[in-house]
mmCIF file of C-alpha atoms in Angstrom:
data_model
loop_
_atom_site.group_PDB
_atom_site.id
_atom_site.type_symbol
_atom_site.label_atom_id
_atom_site.label_comp_id
_atom_site.label_asym_id
_atom_site.label_seq_id
_atom_site.Cartn_x
_atom_site.Cartn_y
_atom_site.Cartn_z
ATOM 1 C CA MET L 1 24.414 13.597 -31.043
ATOM 2 C CA ALA L 2 21.046 14.741 -29.664
ATOM 3 C CA LYS L 3 20.926 16.525 -26.354
ATOM 4 C CA VAL L 4 17.935 15.776 -24.089
ATOM 5 C CA ARG L 5 17.405 16.313 -20.387
ATOM 6 C CA CYS L 6 16.935 13.647 -17.759
ATOM 7 C CA LEU L 7 13.334 13.749 -16.588
ATOM 8 C CA GLU L 8 14.377 13.038 -13.031
ATOM 9 C CA CYS L 9 17.514 15.012 -12.224
ATOM 10 C CA ASP L 10 17.629 17.393 -15.247
ATOM 11 C CA ARG L 11 21.137 16.410 -16.305
ATOM 12 C CA GLU L 12 21.842 16.859 -19.999
ATOM 13 C CA LEU L 13 22.077 13.545 -21.747
ATOM 14 C CA ASN L 14 23.846 12.918 -25.089
ATOM 15 C CA VAL L 15 21.931 10.422 -27.176
ATOM 16 C CA PRO L 16 23.650 9.207 -30.348
ATOM 17 C CA SER L 17 21.759 10.482 -33.349
ATOM 18 C CA ASP L 18 21.732 6.951 -34.805
ATOM 19 C CA ALA L 19 20.129 5.567 -31.614
ATOM 20 C CA ILE L 20 17.308 3.212 -32.526
ATOM 21 C CA GLU L 21 13.800 3.395 -31.114
ATOM 22 C CA GLY L 22 13.494 1.309 -27.925
ATOM 23 C CA GLU L 23 17.162 1.542 -27.087
ATOM 24 C CA ILE L 24 17.818 2.062 -23.376
ATOM 25 C CA VAL L 25 19.623 5.181 -22.177
ATOM 26 C CA THR L 26 20.732 5.490 -18.549
ATOM 27 C CA CYS L 27 21.413 8.787 -16.812
ATOM 28 C CA PRO L 28 24.926 8.640 -15.350
ATOM 29 C CA ASP L 29 23.936 10.898 -12.449
ATOM 30 C CA CYS L 30 20.685 9.454 -11.154
ATOM 31 C CA GLY L 31 20.554 6.067 -12.914
ATOM 32 C CA ALA L 32 17.102 6.659 -14.450
ATOM 33 C CA ASN L 33 16.508 4.381 -17.467
ATOM 34 C CA TYR L 34 14.860 5.700 -20.622
ATOM 35 C CA GLU L 35 13.676 4.224 -23.834
ATOM 36 C CA VAL L 36 14.595 6.181 -26.913
ATOM 37 C CA ALA L 37 11.590 7.262 -28.982
ATOM 38 C CA ARG L 38 11.285 9.378 -32.137
ATOM 39 C CA SER L 39 8.612 11.891 -32.824
ATOM 40 C CA ASN L 40 8.651 13.833 -36.124
ATOM 41 C CA GLY L 41 12.303 12.849 -36.531
ATOM 42 C CA ARG L 42 13.233 14.218 -33.086
ATOM 43 C CA ILE L 43 14.661 12.057 -30.356
ATOM 44 C CA GLU L 44 12.655 11.855 -27.159
ATOM 45 C CA LEU L 45 13.010 9.852 -23.977
ATOM 46 C CA ARG L 46 10.318 7.855 -22.280
ATOM 47 C CA PRO L 47 10.749 6.405 -18.794
ATOM 48 C CA ALA L 48 11.613 2.700 -19.162
ATOM 49 C CA GLU L 49 9.399 0.340 -17.172
ATOM 50 C CA SER L 50 11.327 -1.081 -14.245
ATOM 51 C CA VAL L 51 8.517 -2.245 -12.032
ATOM 52 C CA GLY L 52 8.358 -5.490 -10.115
ATOM 53 C CA GLU L 53 5.513 -7.297 -8.441
ATOM 54 C CA ASP L 54 5.029 -8.692 -4.986
ATOM 55 C CA TRP L 55 2.218 -10.308 -3.104
ATOM 56 C CA GLY L 56 0.655 -9.134 0.143
ATOM 57 C CA GLU L 57 -0.550 -5.836 1.481
ATOM 58 C CA MET I 1 13.476 20.312 20.483
ATOM 59 C CA VAL I 2 15.803 17.377 21.089
ATOM 60 C CA THR I 3 18.605 16.286 18.825
ATOM 61 C CA ILE I 4 17.499 13.196 16.966
ATOM 62 C CA SER I 5 20.479 10.902 17.302
ATOM 63 C CA ASN I 6 20.539 7.247 16.307
ATOM 64 C CA SER I 7 20.236 6.262 20.018
ATOM 65 C CA TYR I 8 17.182 8.490 20.355
ATOM 66 C CA ALA I 9 15.532 6.833 17.366
ATOM 67 C CA ILE I 10 16.340 3.328 18.636
ATOM 68 C CA GLU I 11 15.099 4.075 22.175
ATOM 69 C CA LEU I 12 11.851 5.488 20.807
ATOM 70 C CA LEU I 13 11.267 2.354 18.696
ATOM 71 C CA LYS I 14 12.035 0.138 21.710
ATOM 72 C CA GLU I 15 9.599 2.144 23.852
ATOM 73 C CA ALA I 16 6.906 1.899 21.167
ATOM 74 C CA LEU I 17 7.352 -1.878 20.860
ATOM 75 C CA GLU I 18 7.086 -2.407 24.595
ATOM 76 C CA LEU I 19 3.585 -0.884 24.418
ATOM 77 C CA TYR I 20 1.180 -3.687 23.490
ATOM 78 C CA THR I 21 -1.282 -2.035 21.063
ATOM 79 C CA PRO I 22 -3.592 -4.479 19.263
ATOM 80 C CA SER I 23 -6.453 -2.843 17.327
ATOM 81 C CA LYS I 24 -8.701 -0.699 19.500
ATOM 82 C CA GLN I 25 -6.002 -0.555 22.223
ATOM 83 C CA GLU I 26 -3.671 1.995 20.578
ATOM 84 C CA HIS I 27 -4.022 4.664 23.230
ATOM 85 C CA PRO I 28 -0.692 4.200 25.061
ATOM 86 C CA LEU I 29 1.211 4.589 21.786
ATOM 87 C CA ALA I 30 -0.967 7.531 20.741
ATOM 88 C CA ARG I 31 -0.147 9.229 24.062
ATOM 89 C CA LEU I 32 3.596 8.564 23.595
ATOM 90 C CA ILE I 33 3.594 9.953 20.049
ATOM 91 C CA ALA I 34 1.515 12.984 20.958
ATOM 92 C CA ASP I 35 3.838 13.793 23.927
ATOM 93 C CA LYS I 36 6.998 13.391 21.893
ATOM 94 C CA ALA I 37 5.640 15.350 18.908
ATOM 95 C CA SER I 38 4.623 18.327 20.927
ATOM 96 C CA SER I 39 7.424 18.460 23.482
ATOM 97 C CA GLU I 40 10.529 17.087 21.706
ATOM 98 C CA LEU I 41 10.020 16.809 17.952
ATOM 99 C CA GLY I 42 9.047 20.337 17.010
ATOM 100 C CA PHE I 43 5.452 19.819 15.783
ATOM 101 C CA GLU I 44 3.302 22.880 16.146
ATOM 102 C CA HIS I 45 -0.236 21.433 16.318
ATOM 103 C CA VAL I 46 -0.852 18.085 17.934
ATOM 104 C CA HIS I 47 -4.183 16.546 18.755
ATOM 105 C CA MET I 48 -6.106 13.298 18.908
ATOM 106 C CA ASP I 49 -9.244 13.011 16.884
ATOM 107 C CA ASP I 50 -12.508 11.417 18.019
ATOM 108 C CA VAL I 51 -11.492 7.821 17.127
ATOM 109 C CA GLY I 52 -7.987 8.085 18.615
ATOM 110 C CA ASN I 53 -5.847 8.966 15.650
ATOM 111 C CA VAL I 54 -2.861 11.229 16.509
ATOM 112 C CA ILE I 55 -2.556 14.166 14.116
ATOM 113 C CA ALA I 56 0.555 16.361 14.294
ATOM 114 C CA ARG I 57 1.357 19.273 11.969
ATOM 115 C CA LYS I 58 4.428 21.397 11.288
ATOM 116 C CA GLY I 59 5.476 23.975 8.677
ATOM 117 C CA TYR I 60 3.299 26.004 6.328
ATOM 118 C CA GLY I 61 2.602 26.586 2.657
ATOM 119 C CA SER I 62 2.939 24.063 -0.122
ATOM 120 C CA PRO I 63 3.393 21.250 -0.849
ATOM 121 C CA ARG I 64 1.026 19.721 1.707
ATOM 122 C CA ILE I 65 2.403 16.343 2.558
ATOM 123 C CA LEU I 66 0.589 13.665 4.522
ATOM 124 C CA LEU I 67 2.671 11.048 6.279
ATOM 125 C CA CYS I 68 0.610 8.299 7.817
ATOM 126 C CA GLY I 69 0.890 4.896 9.286
ATOM 127 C CA HIS I 70 -0.940 2.754 11.791
ATOM 128 C CA MET I 71 -0.395 2.379 15.539
ATOM 129 C CA ASP I 72 -2.204 -0.914 16.031
ATOM 130 C CA THR I 73 -0.736 -4.388 15.525
ATOM 131 C CA VAL I 74 -2.110 -7.881 15.106
ATOM 132 C CA PRO I 75 -2.655 -9.589 18.511
ATOM 133 C CA GLY I 76 0.128 -11.474 20.257
ATOM 134 C CA TYR I 77 2.786 -9.753 22.391
ATOM 135 C CA ILE I 78 6.412 -10.504 21.504
ATOM 136 C CA PRO I 79 9.026 -9.597 24.153
ATOM 137 C CA VAL I 80 11.198 -6.786 22.880
ATOM 138 C CA SER I 81 14.833 -7.796 22.295
ATOM 139 C CA ILE I 82 17.788 -6.843 20.200
ATOM 140 C CA ARG I 83 19.847 -9.665 18.595
ATOM 141 C CA ASP I 84 22.392 -9.391 15.790
ATOM 142 C CA GLY I 85 21.297 -5.904 14.796
ATOM 143 C CA LEU I 86 17.654 -6.857 14.632
ATOM 144 C CA MET I 87 14.974 -5.511 16.993
ATOM 145 C CA TYR I 88 12.251 -8.076 17.745
ATOM 146 C CA GLY I 89 8.777 -7.145 18.919
ATOM 147 C CA ARG I 90 5.106 -7.172 17.837
ATOM 148 C CA GLY I 91 4.744 -4.410 15.234
ATOM 149 C CA ALA I 92 8.456 -4.063 14.674
ATOM 150 C CA SER I 93 7.958 -4.110 10.889
ATOM 151 C CA ASP I 94 4.142 -3.834 10.712
ATOM 152 C CA ALA I 95 4.259 -1.011 11.228
ATOM 153 C CA LYS I 96 5.820 0.719 14.209
ATOM 154 C CA ALA I 97 9.327 1.146 12.651
ATOM 155 C CA PRO I 98 7.810 2.642 9.408
ATOM 156 C CA LEU I 99 5.501 4.843 11.490
ATOM 157 C CA LEU I 100 8.280 6.217 13.682
ATOM 158 C CA ALA I 101 10.586 6.663 10.712
ATOM 159 C CA LEU I 102 7.942 8.975 9.200
ATOM 160 C CA LEU I 103 7.552 10.868 12.480
ATOM 161 C CA LEU I 104 11.293 11.395 12.926
ATOM 162 C CA ALA I 105 11.877 12.316 9.265
ATOM 163 C CA ALA I 106 9.158 14.904 9.530
ATOM 164 C CA SER I 107 10.754 16.253 12.706
ATOM 165 C CA LEU I 108 14.102 16.592 10.939
ATOM 166 C CA ALA I 109 12.710 18.237 7.810
ATOM 167 C CA ARG I 110 13.139 21.997 7.373
ATOM 168 C CA ASP I 111 11.184 24.306 5.050
ATOM 169 C CA CYS I 112 9.417 21.484 3.220
ATOM 170 C CA GLY I 113 5.877 22.905 3.143
ATOM 171 C CA THR I 114 3.151 21.721 5.421
ATOM 172 C CA ILE I 115 3.693 18.269 6.918
ATOM 173 C CA THR I 116 0.834 16.382 8.501
ATOM 174 C CA PHE I 117 1.747 13.238 10.427
ATOM 175 C CA ALA I 118 -1.163 10.890 11.156
ATOM 176 C CA GLY I 119 -0.808 7.858 13.463
ATOM 177 C CA LEU I 120 -3.938 5.829 12.726
ATOM 178 C CA VAL I 121 -5.975 3.329 14.655
ATOM 179 C CA ASP I 122 -7.516 0.017 13.670
ATOM 180 C CA GLU I 123 -5.746 -0.670 10.381
ATOM 181 C CA GLU I 124 -5.586 -4.362 11.202
ATOM 182 C CA GLY I 125 -9.306 -4.281 12.106
ATOM 183 C CA ASN I 126 -12.013 -2.257 10.342
ATOM 184 C CA ALA I 127 -9.914 0.689 9.068
ATOM 185 C CA THR I 128 -11.672 3.090 11.465
ATOM 186 C CA GLY I 129 -8.642 5.373 11.529
ATOM 187 C CA ILE I 130 -8.299 5.984 7.808
ATOM 188 C CA LYS I 131 -12.054 6.309 7.345
ATOM 189 C CA ASN I 132 -12.156 9.026 9.998
ATOM 190 C CA LEU I 133 -9.169 10.793 8.496
ATOM 191 C CA LEU I 134 -11.028 10.964 5.167
ATOM 192 C CA LYS I 135 -14.238 12.086 6.879
ATOM 193 C CA ASN I 136 -12.383 14.987 8.397
ATOM 194 C CA SER I 137 -11.387 16.234 4.897
ATOM 195 C CA VAL I 138 -7.576 15.880 5.105
ATOM 196 C CA ASP I 139 -5.831 18.256 2.671
ATOM 197 C CA ALA I 140 -2.772 16.945 0.924
ATOM 198 C CA ASP I 141 -0.894 17.158 -2.400
ATOM 199 C CA TYR I 142 0.978 13.933 -1.694
ATOM 200 C CA ALA I 143 0.925 11.149 0.816
ATOM 201 C CA ILE I 144 3.354 8.469 2.058
ATOM 202 C CA PHE I 145 2.019 5.459 3.891
ATOM 203 C CA GLY I 146 4.425 3.824 6.356
ATOM 204 C CA GLU I 147 4.397 0.142 5.791
ATOM 205 C CA PRO I 148 7.324 -2.314 5.421
ATOM 206 C CA SER I 149 8.520 -2.325 1.856
ATOM 207 C CA GLY I 150 12.306 -2.654 2.462
ATOM 208 C CA LEU I 151 14.747 0.176 2.040
ATOM 209 C CA GLU I 152 15.186 -0.280 -1.716
ATOM 210 C CA LYS I 153 11.598 -0.956 -2.763
ATOM 211 C CA ILE I 154 8.814 1.601 -3.227
ATOM 212 C CA THR I 155 5.294 0.359 -3.392
ATOM 213 C CA ILE I 156 3.539 2.408 -6.065
ATOM 214 C CA ALA I 157 0.413 0.346 -6.753
ATOM 215 C CA TYR I 158 -2.137 -1.917 -5.184
ATOM 216 C CA LYS I 159 -4.700 -4.011 -6.969
ATOM 217 C CA GLY I 160 -8.382 -3.438 -6.452
ATOM 218 C CA ARG I 161 -10.607 -6.060 -4.866
ATOM 219 C CA VAL I 162 -14.074 -7.515 -5.347
ATOM 220 C CA ALA I 163 -15.356 -9.910 -2.721
ATOM 221 C CA LEU I 164 -18.655 -11.650 -3.391
ATOM 222 C CA SER I 165 -20.687 -13.767 -1.036
ATOM 223 C CA ILE I 166 -22.773 -16.096 -3.245
ATOM 224 C CA THR I 167 -25.546 -18.458 -2.172
ATOM 225 C CA CYS I 168 -26.967 -21.280 -4.263
ATOM 226 C CA ASP I 169 -30.405 -22.529 -3.271
ATOM 227 C CA VAL I 170 -31.924 -25.677 -4.853
ATOM 228 C CA GLY I 171 -35.167 -25.336 -2.915
ATOM 229 C CA GLU I 172 -35.497 -28.772 -1.366
ATOM 230 C CA SER I 173 -33.357 -31.363 0.346
ATOM 231 C CA ALA I 174 -33.811 -35.139 0.459
ATOM 232 C CA HIS I 175 -32.605 -38.158 2.417
ATOM 233 C CA ALA I 176 -29.044 -38.896 1.394
ATOM 234 C CA SER I 177 -30.081 -42.436 0.393
ATOM 235 C CA ALA I 178 -32.335 -40.955 -2.293
ATOM 236 C CA PRO I 179 -30.247 -38.075 -3.760
ATOM 237 C CA MET I 180 -32.165 -38.214 -7.000
ATOM 238 C CA LEU I 181 -35.164 -36.592 -5.257
ATOM 239 C CA ALA I 182 -33.559 -33.165 -4.867
ATOM 240 C CA GLY I 183 -30.846 -30.957 -6.157
ATOM 241 C CA ASN I 184 -27.513 -30.666 -4.360
ATOM 242 C CA ALA I 185 -26.542 -27.078 -3.476
ATOM 243 C CA ILE I 186 -22.882 -27.903 -2.790
ATOM 244 C CA GLU I 187 -22.483 -29.461 -6.261
ATOM 245 C CA GLU I 188 -24.349 -26.509 -7.809
ATOM 246 C CA ALA I 189 -22.048 -24.043 -6.020
ATOM 247 C CA TYR I 190 -19.039 -25.897 -7.327
ATOM 248 C CA GLY I 191 -20.446 -25.815 -10.849
ATOM 249 C CA LEU I 192 -21.171 -22.145 -10.498
ATOM 250 C CA TRP I 193 -17.595 -21.478 -9.305
ATOM 251 C CA CYS I 194 -16.287 -23.273 -12.388
ATOM 252 C CA SER I 195 -18.458 -21.070 -14.582
ATOM 253 C CA ILE I 196 -17.179 -17.946 -12.782
ATOM 254 C CA LYS I 197 -13.573 -19.098 -13.374
ATOM 255 C CA ASP I 198 -14.348 -19.598 -17.078
ATOM 256 C CA ALA I 199 -15.846 -16.135 -17.312
ATOM 257 C CA LEU I 200 -12.805 -14.520 -15.673
ATOM 258 C CA ALA I 201 -10.178 -16.615 -17.433
ATOM 259 C CA GLY I 202 -9.826 -14.156 -20.299
ATOM 260 C CA MET I 203 -8.814 -11.393 -17.883
ATOM 261 C CA LYS I 204 -5.955 -13.312 -16.298
ATOM 262 C CA SER I 205 -3.483 -12.067 -18.928
ATOM 263 C CA LYS I 206 -4.292 -8.507 -17.785
ATOM 264 C CA GLY I 207 -3.353 -9.335 -14.186
ATOM 265 C CA LEU I 208 -6.662 -10.336 -12.707
ATOM 266 C CA THR I 209 -6.538 -13.084 -10.089
ATOM 267 C CA TYR I 210 -9.270 -14.973 -8.319
ATOM 268 C CA CYS I 211 -9.892 -17.677 -5.752
ATOM 269 C CA ILE I 212 -12.646 -19.174 -3.640
ATOM 270 C CA THR I 213 -11.929 -18.526 0.013
ATOM 271 C CA GLU I 214 -14.944 -19.815 1.989
ATOM 272 C CA ILE I 215 -17.609 -22.468 1.561
ATOM 273 C CA SER I 216 -20.518 -23.406 3.787
ATOM 274 C CA GLY I 217 -23.375 -25.729 3.038
ATOM 275 C CA GLY I 218 -25.546 -28.567 4.190
ATOM 276 C CA SER I 219 -27.448 -29.171 7.389
ATOM 277 C CA SER I 220 -26.763 -32.766 8.300
ATOM 278 C CA HIS I 221 -24.444 -35.639 7.333
ATOM 279 C CA ASN I 222 -27.290 -37.646 5.823
ATOM 280 C CA VAL I 223 -29.390 -34.918 4.152
ATOM 281 C CA THR I 224 -28.737 -33.501 0.710
ATOM 282 C CA PRO I 225 -27.805 -29.834 0.997
ATOM 283 C CA ALA I 226 -30.449 -27.298 -0.030
ATOM 284 C CA ARG I 227 -28.249 -24.245 0.356
ATOM 285 C CA CYS I 228 -24.569 -23.573 -0.113
ATOM 286 C CA SER I 229 -22.680 -20.266 0.242
ATOM 287 C CA ILE I 230 -19.231 -19.451 -1.112
ATOM 288 C CA THR I 231 -16.994 -16.390 -0.935
ATOM 289 C CA VAL I 232 -15.072 -15.400 -4.009
ATOM 290 C CA ASP I 233 -12.101 -13.045 -3.767
ATOM 291 C CA ILE I 234 -11.017 -11.294 -6.986
ATOM 292 C CA ARG I 235 -8.048 -8.938 -7.281
ATOM 293 C CA VAL I 236 -8.488 -6.383 -10.022
ATOM 294 C CA PRO I 237 -5.479 -4.767 -11.773
ATOM 295 C CA ASN I 238 -5.065 -1.092 -12.488
ATOM 296 C CA GLY I 239 -6.984 -0.028 -15.575
ATOM 297 C CA MET I 240 -9.874 -2.390 -14.943
ATOM 298 C CA SER I 241 -12.908 -1.330 -12.882
ATOM 299 C CA THR I 242 -14.496 -3.421 -10.201
ATOM 300 C CA GLY I 243 -17.855 -2.551 -11.707
ATOM 301 C CA SER I 244 -16.992 -4.267 -14.990
ATOM 302 C CA VAL I 245 -16.027 -7.385 -13.163
ATOM 303 C CA ILE I 246 -19.232 -7.441 -11.111
ATOM 304 C CA ASN I 247 -21.380 -6.831 -14.235
ATOM 305 C CA LEU I 248 -19.669 -9.709 -15.977
ATOM 306 C CA LEU I 249 -20.276 -12.106 -13.077
ATOM 307 C CA ASP I 250 -23.822 -10.874 -12.598
ATOM 308 C CA GLY I 251 -24.530 -12.085 -16.115
ATOM 309 C CA THR I 252 -22.709 -15.386 -15.529
ATOM 310 C CA MET I 253 -24.692 -16.089 -12.317
ATOM 311 C CA SER I 254 -28.003 -15.242 -13.978
ATOM 312 C CA ARG I 255 -27.243 -17.567 -16.896
ATOM 313 C CA VAL I 256 -26.169 -20.459 -14.637
ATOM 314 C CA ALA I 257 -29.204 -20.008 -12.376
ATOM 315 C CA GLY I 258 -31.532 -20.151 -15.415
ATOM 316 C CA MET I 259 -29.810 -23.168 -16.977
ATOM 317 C CA ARG I 260 -29.675 -25.164 -13.731
ATOM 318 C CA GLY I 261 -33.095 -24.151 -12.425
ATOM 319 C CA ILE I 262 -31.688 -22.935 -9.110
ATOM 320 C CA LYS I 263 -31.762 -19.707 -7.159
ATOM 321 C CA VAL I 264 -28.514 -17.793 -6.980
ATOM 322 C CA GLU I 265 -28.197 -14.686 -4.831
ATOM 323 C CA TYR I 266 -25.070 -12.659 -4.125
ATOM 324 C CA SER I 267 -23.933 -9.633 -2.157
ATOM 325 C CA VAL I 268 -20.866 -7.464 -2.731
ATOM 326 C CA GLU I 269 -18.806 -7.623 0.463
ATOM 327 C CA ASP I 270 -15.971 -5.440 -0.811
ATOM 328 C CA LYS I 271 -15.542 -3.256 -3.856
ATOM 329 C CA THR I 272 -12.261 -1.364 -3.802
ATOM 330 C CA GLU I 273 -10.733 0.127 -6.929
ATOM 331 C CA ALA I 274 -7.056 -0.352 -7.856
ATOM 332 C CA PHE I 275 -4.657 2.491 -7.352
ATOM 333 C CA GLU I 276 -1.335 3.337 -8.929
ATOM 334 C CA ALA I 277 0.789 6.415 -8.415
ATOM 335 C CA ARG I 278 2.275 7.842 -11.609
ATOM 336 C CA HIS I 279 5.916 6.919 -11.991
ATOM 337 C CA ASP I 280 6.816 10.437 -13.057
ATOM 338 C CA SER I 281 4.935 12.154 -10.207
ATOM 339 C CA PRO I 282 7.164 14.352 -8.024
ATOM 340 C CA LEU I 283 6.512 12.013 -5.110
ATOM 341 C CA VAL I 284 7.830 8.888 -6.787
ATOM 342 C CA ARG I 285 10.747 10.787 -8.240
ATOM 343 C CA ALA I 286 11.586 12.357 -4.866
ATOM 344 C CA LEU I 287 11.629 8.968 -3.131
ATOM 345 C CA VAL I 288 13.736 7.402 -5.896
ATOM 346 C CA LEU I 289 16.270 10.221 -5.590
ATOM 347 C CA ALA I 290 16.321 9.969 -1.789
ATOM 348 C CA VAL I 291 16.979 6.205 -1.907
ATOM 349 C CA MET I 292 19.790 6.847 -4.439
ATOM 350 C CA ASP I 293 21.254 9.513 -2.096
ATOM 351 C CA VAL I 294 21.427 7.029 0.783
ATOM 352 C CA LYS I 295 22.003 3.699 -0.932
ATOM 353 C CA GLY I 296 23.646 4.703 -4.198
ATOM 354 C CA ARG I 297 21.333 2.408 -6.181
ATOM 355 C CA ARG I 298 17.966 2.852 -7.828
ATOM 356 C CA PRO I 299 15.138 1.343 -5.821
ATOM 357 C CA MET I 300 12.672 -0.957 -7.453
ATOM 358 C CA LEU I 301 9.105 0.209 -7.937
ATOM 359 C CA ILE I 302 6.669 -2.466 -6.786
ATOM 360 C CA ARG I 303 3.057 -3.221 -7.664
ATOM 361 C CA LYS I 304 1.448 -5.216 -4.873
ATOM 362 C CA SER I 305 -1.154 -7.835 -5.569
ATOM 363 C CA GLY I 306 -2.900 -6.997 -2.271
ATOM 364 C CA THR I 307 -5.288 -4.144 -1.442
ATOM 365 C CA GLY I 308 -4.747 -1.574 1.276
ATOM 366 C CA ASP I 309 -5.583 1.838 2.731
ATOM 367 C CA MET I 310 -3.588 3.434 -0.070
ATOM 368 C CA ASN I 311 -6.391 2.441 -2.455
ATOM 369 C CA VAL I 312 -8.991 4.147 -0.347
ATOM 370 C CA LEU I 313 -7.051 7.409 0.225
ATOM 371 C CA GLY I 314 -5.522 7.577 -3.291
ATOM 372 C CA ASN I 315 -8.842 7.185 -5.066
ATOM 373 C CA ALA I 316 -10.627 9.548 -2.682
ATOM 374 C CA LEU I 317 -8.137 12.364 -2.874
ATOM 375 C CA ASN I 318 -6.804 11.676 -6.371
ATOM 376 C CA ILE I 319 -3.203 12.479 -5.332
ATOM 377 C CA PRO I 320 0.081 10.585 -5.777
ATOM 378 C CA ILE I 321 0.588 8.167 -2.821
ATOM 379 C CA VAL I 322 3.304 5.620 -2.216
ATOM 380 C CA THR I 323 3.916 3.089 0.580
ATOM 381 C CA TYR I 324 7.420 2.901 1.966
ATOM 382 C CA GLY I 325 9.174 1.875 5.150
ATOM 383 C CA PRO I 326 11.770 -0.401 6.748
ATOM 384 C CA GLY I 327 11.038 -4.047 7.253
ATOM 385 C CA ASP I 328 9.974 -7.148 5.389
ATOM 386 C CA ALA I 329 6.229 -7.367 4.783
ATOM 387 C CA HIS I 330 6.470 -11.133 4.369
ATOM 388 C CA SER I 331 7.579 -11.558 7.995
ATOM 389 C CA SER I 332 4.769 -9.315 9.306
ATOM 390 C CA HIS I 333 2.283 -11.010 11.680
ATOM 391 C CA SER I 334 4.779 -13.732 12.413
ATOM 392 C CA ALA I 335 6.103 -14.775 15.851
ATOM 393 C CA GLU I 336 9.555 -13.681 14.789
ATOM 394 C CA GLU I 337 8.515 -10.167 13.717
ATOM 395 C CA HIS I 338 11.590 -7.936 13.621
ATOM 396 C CA VAL I 339 13.207 -4.991 11.875
ATOM 397 C CA SER I 340 16.851 -4.321 11.061
ATOM 398 C CA ILE I 341 18.027 -1.390 13.179
ATOM 399 C CA ASP I 342 20.349 -0.186 10.370
ATOM 400 C CA GLU I 343 17.485 -0.271 7.923
ATOM 401 C CA TYR I 344 15.226 1.621 10.317
ATOM 402 C CA LEU I 345 17.813 4.341 10.808
ATOM 403 C CA ALA I 346 18.604 4.580 7.106
ATOM 404 C CA SER I 347 14.860 4.858 6.278
ATOM 405 C CA ILE I 348 14.651 7.971 8.490
ATOM 406 C CA ASP I 349 17.358 9.518 6.372
ATOM 407 C CA VAL I 350 15.653 8.419 3.122
ATOM 408 C CA LEU I 351 12.367 9.930 4.185
ATOM 409 C CA ARG I 352 13.969 13.188 5.411
ATOM 410 C CA ARG I 353 15.654 13.580 1.980
ATOM 411 C CA THR I 354 12.401 12.604 0.274
ATOM 412 C CA LEU I 355 10.664 15.560 1.940
ATOM 413 C CA TYR I 356 13.458 17.857 0.712
ATOM 414 C CA HIS I 357 13.371 16.600 -2.873
ATOM 415 C CA LEU I 358 9.558 16.614 -2.909
ATOM 416 C CA SER I 359 9.348 20.319 -1.866
ATOM 417 C CA ARG I 360 12.001 21.103 -4.523
ATOM 418 C CA LEU I 361 10.314 19.126 -7.338
ATOM 419 C CA HIS I 362 6.884 20.380 -6.409
ATOM 420 C CA LYS I 363 7.993 23.978 -6.888
ATOM 421 C CA ARG I 364 9.628 23.078 -10.188
ATOM 422 C CA VAL I 365 6.519 21.540 -11.696
ATOM 423 C CA GLY I 366 4.621 24.646 -10.542
ATOM 424 C CA ARG I 367 1.749 22.928 -8.830
#
């Protein structure tokens, strides 16, 4: 289990060490969604895109 | 300073809606806001600038947060009424409720750095208010624009815009019974527009959109047209410059003019770059957390296909900016313009909490 911190509320998140790249992890406190990424074997989190579009000004 | 209760907030919105303030006639609302800010809402420095914007400041130190919205509305008075929890009136959603939510949230905030509230003039007209605010070198680390986004949506991006006015000139006209004797500028303009669409088609997948919005040509019903003008409106996504679009079309128009043996002239009527606030900026995060505090759900971040004052301010100051406020933008400018009173009251709470989270996150990132 890898421990990483939520980028929004700083809560410690437990990410399974067998998590695959691109898997979505959600912070139970603030609900932020992250994509699991790996860099040099280490697990990192990247904010998952959750953006909509709308017309007008 | 007065206690800002729900009934105080509702009465203030009602009073603001009863003032008819189309563009260039914002003074009654400016006066009301200035009086309330200085006598009841705890702002320390309140003044009106030379174009009629109301500027009110409170607090000190960092972060420096700009809260701004516009005081003018589109024309057309709507009698103010409350029905089924909705307050009707011209400007209810665009944008007096968002504007007052910012004002009241700032009033409620404590120890959140320096807050500057700006009530702007002429947003629905020629953007005189925002231009003057920029001219006077406003200092800010973050800014929130008060426009209707809905309680659970945060507008983080606007597209850029290129507007071109293009004229095709074939030189001569002829009697309509002998069209072979001259070119036809209306047909040439249509052909040119098709070439422009072909040139831009490859950018559609990146989010670029385009349309023809105006056409004017011909001098008489029985004379072939020698000149025809069209207006082309292009919305440019973040990551693409307006200059690259104009350069591309400059080449297209030169090529078509040469091939067809006509004269093509154009002028750039608008050239506004896209703007997007970073999702991980303290401002976006603070507003997300504040919505979650109040609603218990994550808000949706929204990219708008339109272009607004946020583009101008964001690109000029290079700071994170979002647009947020109660109301439904799609009902703005309509004869049934309204805002939900519950949403208006909740938005004050969201914005107050945003200011708290923003000052906290700003200190943490050590800016």
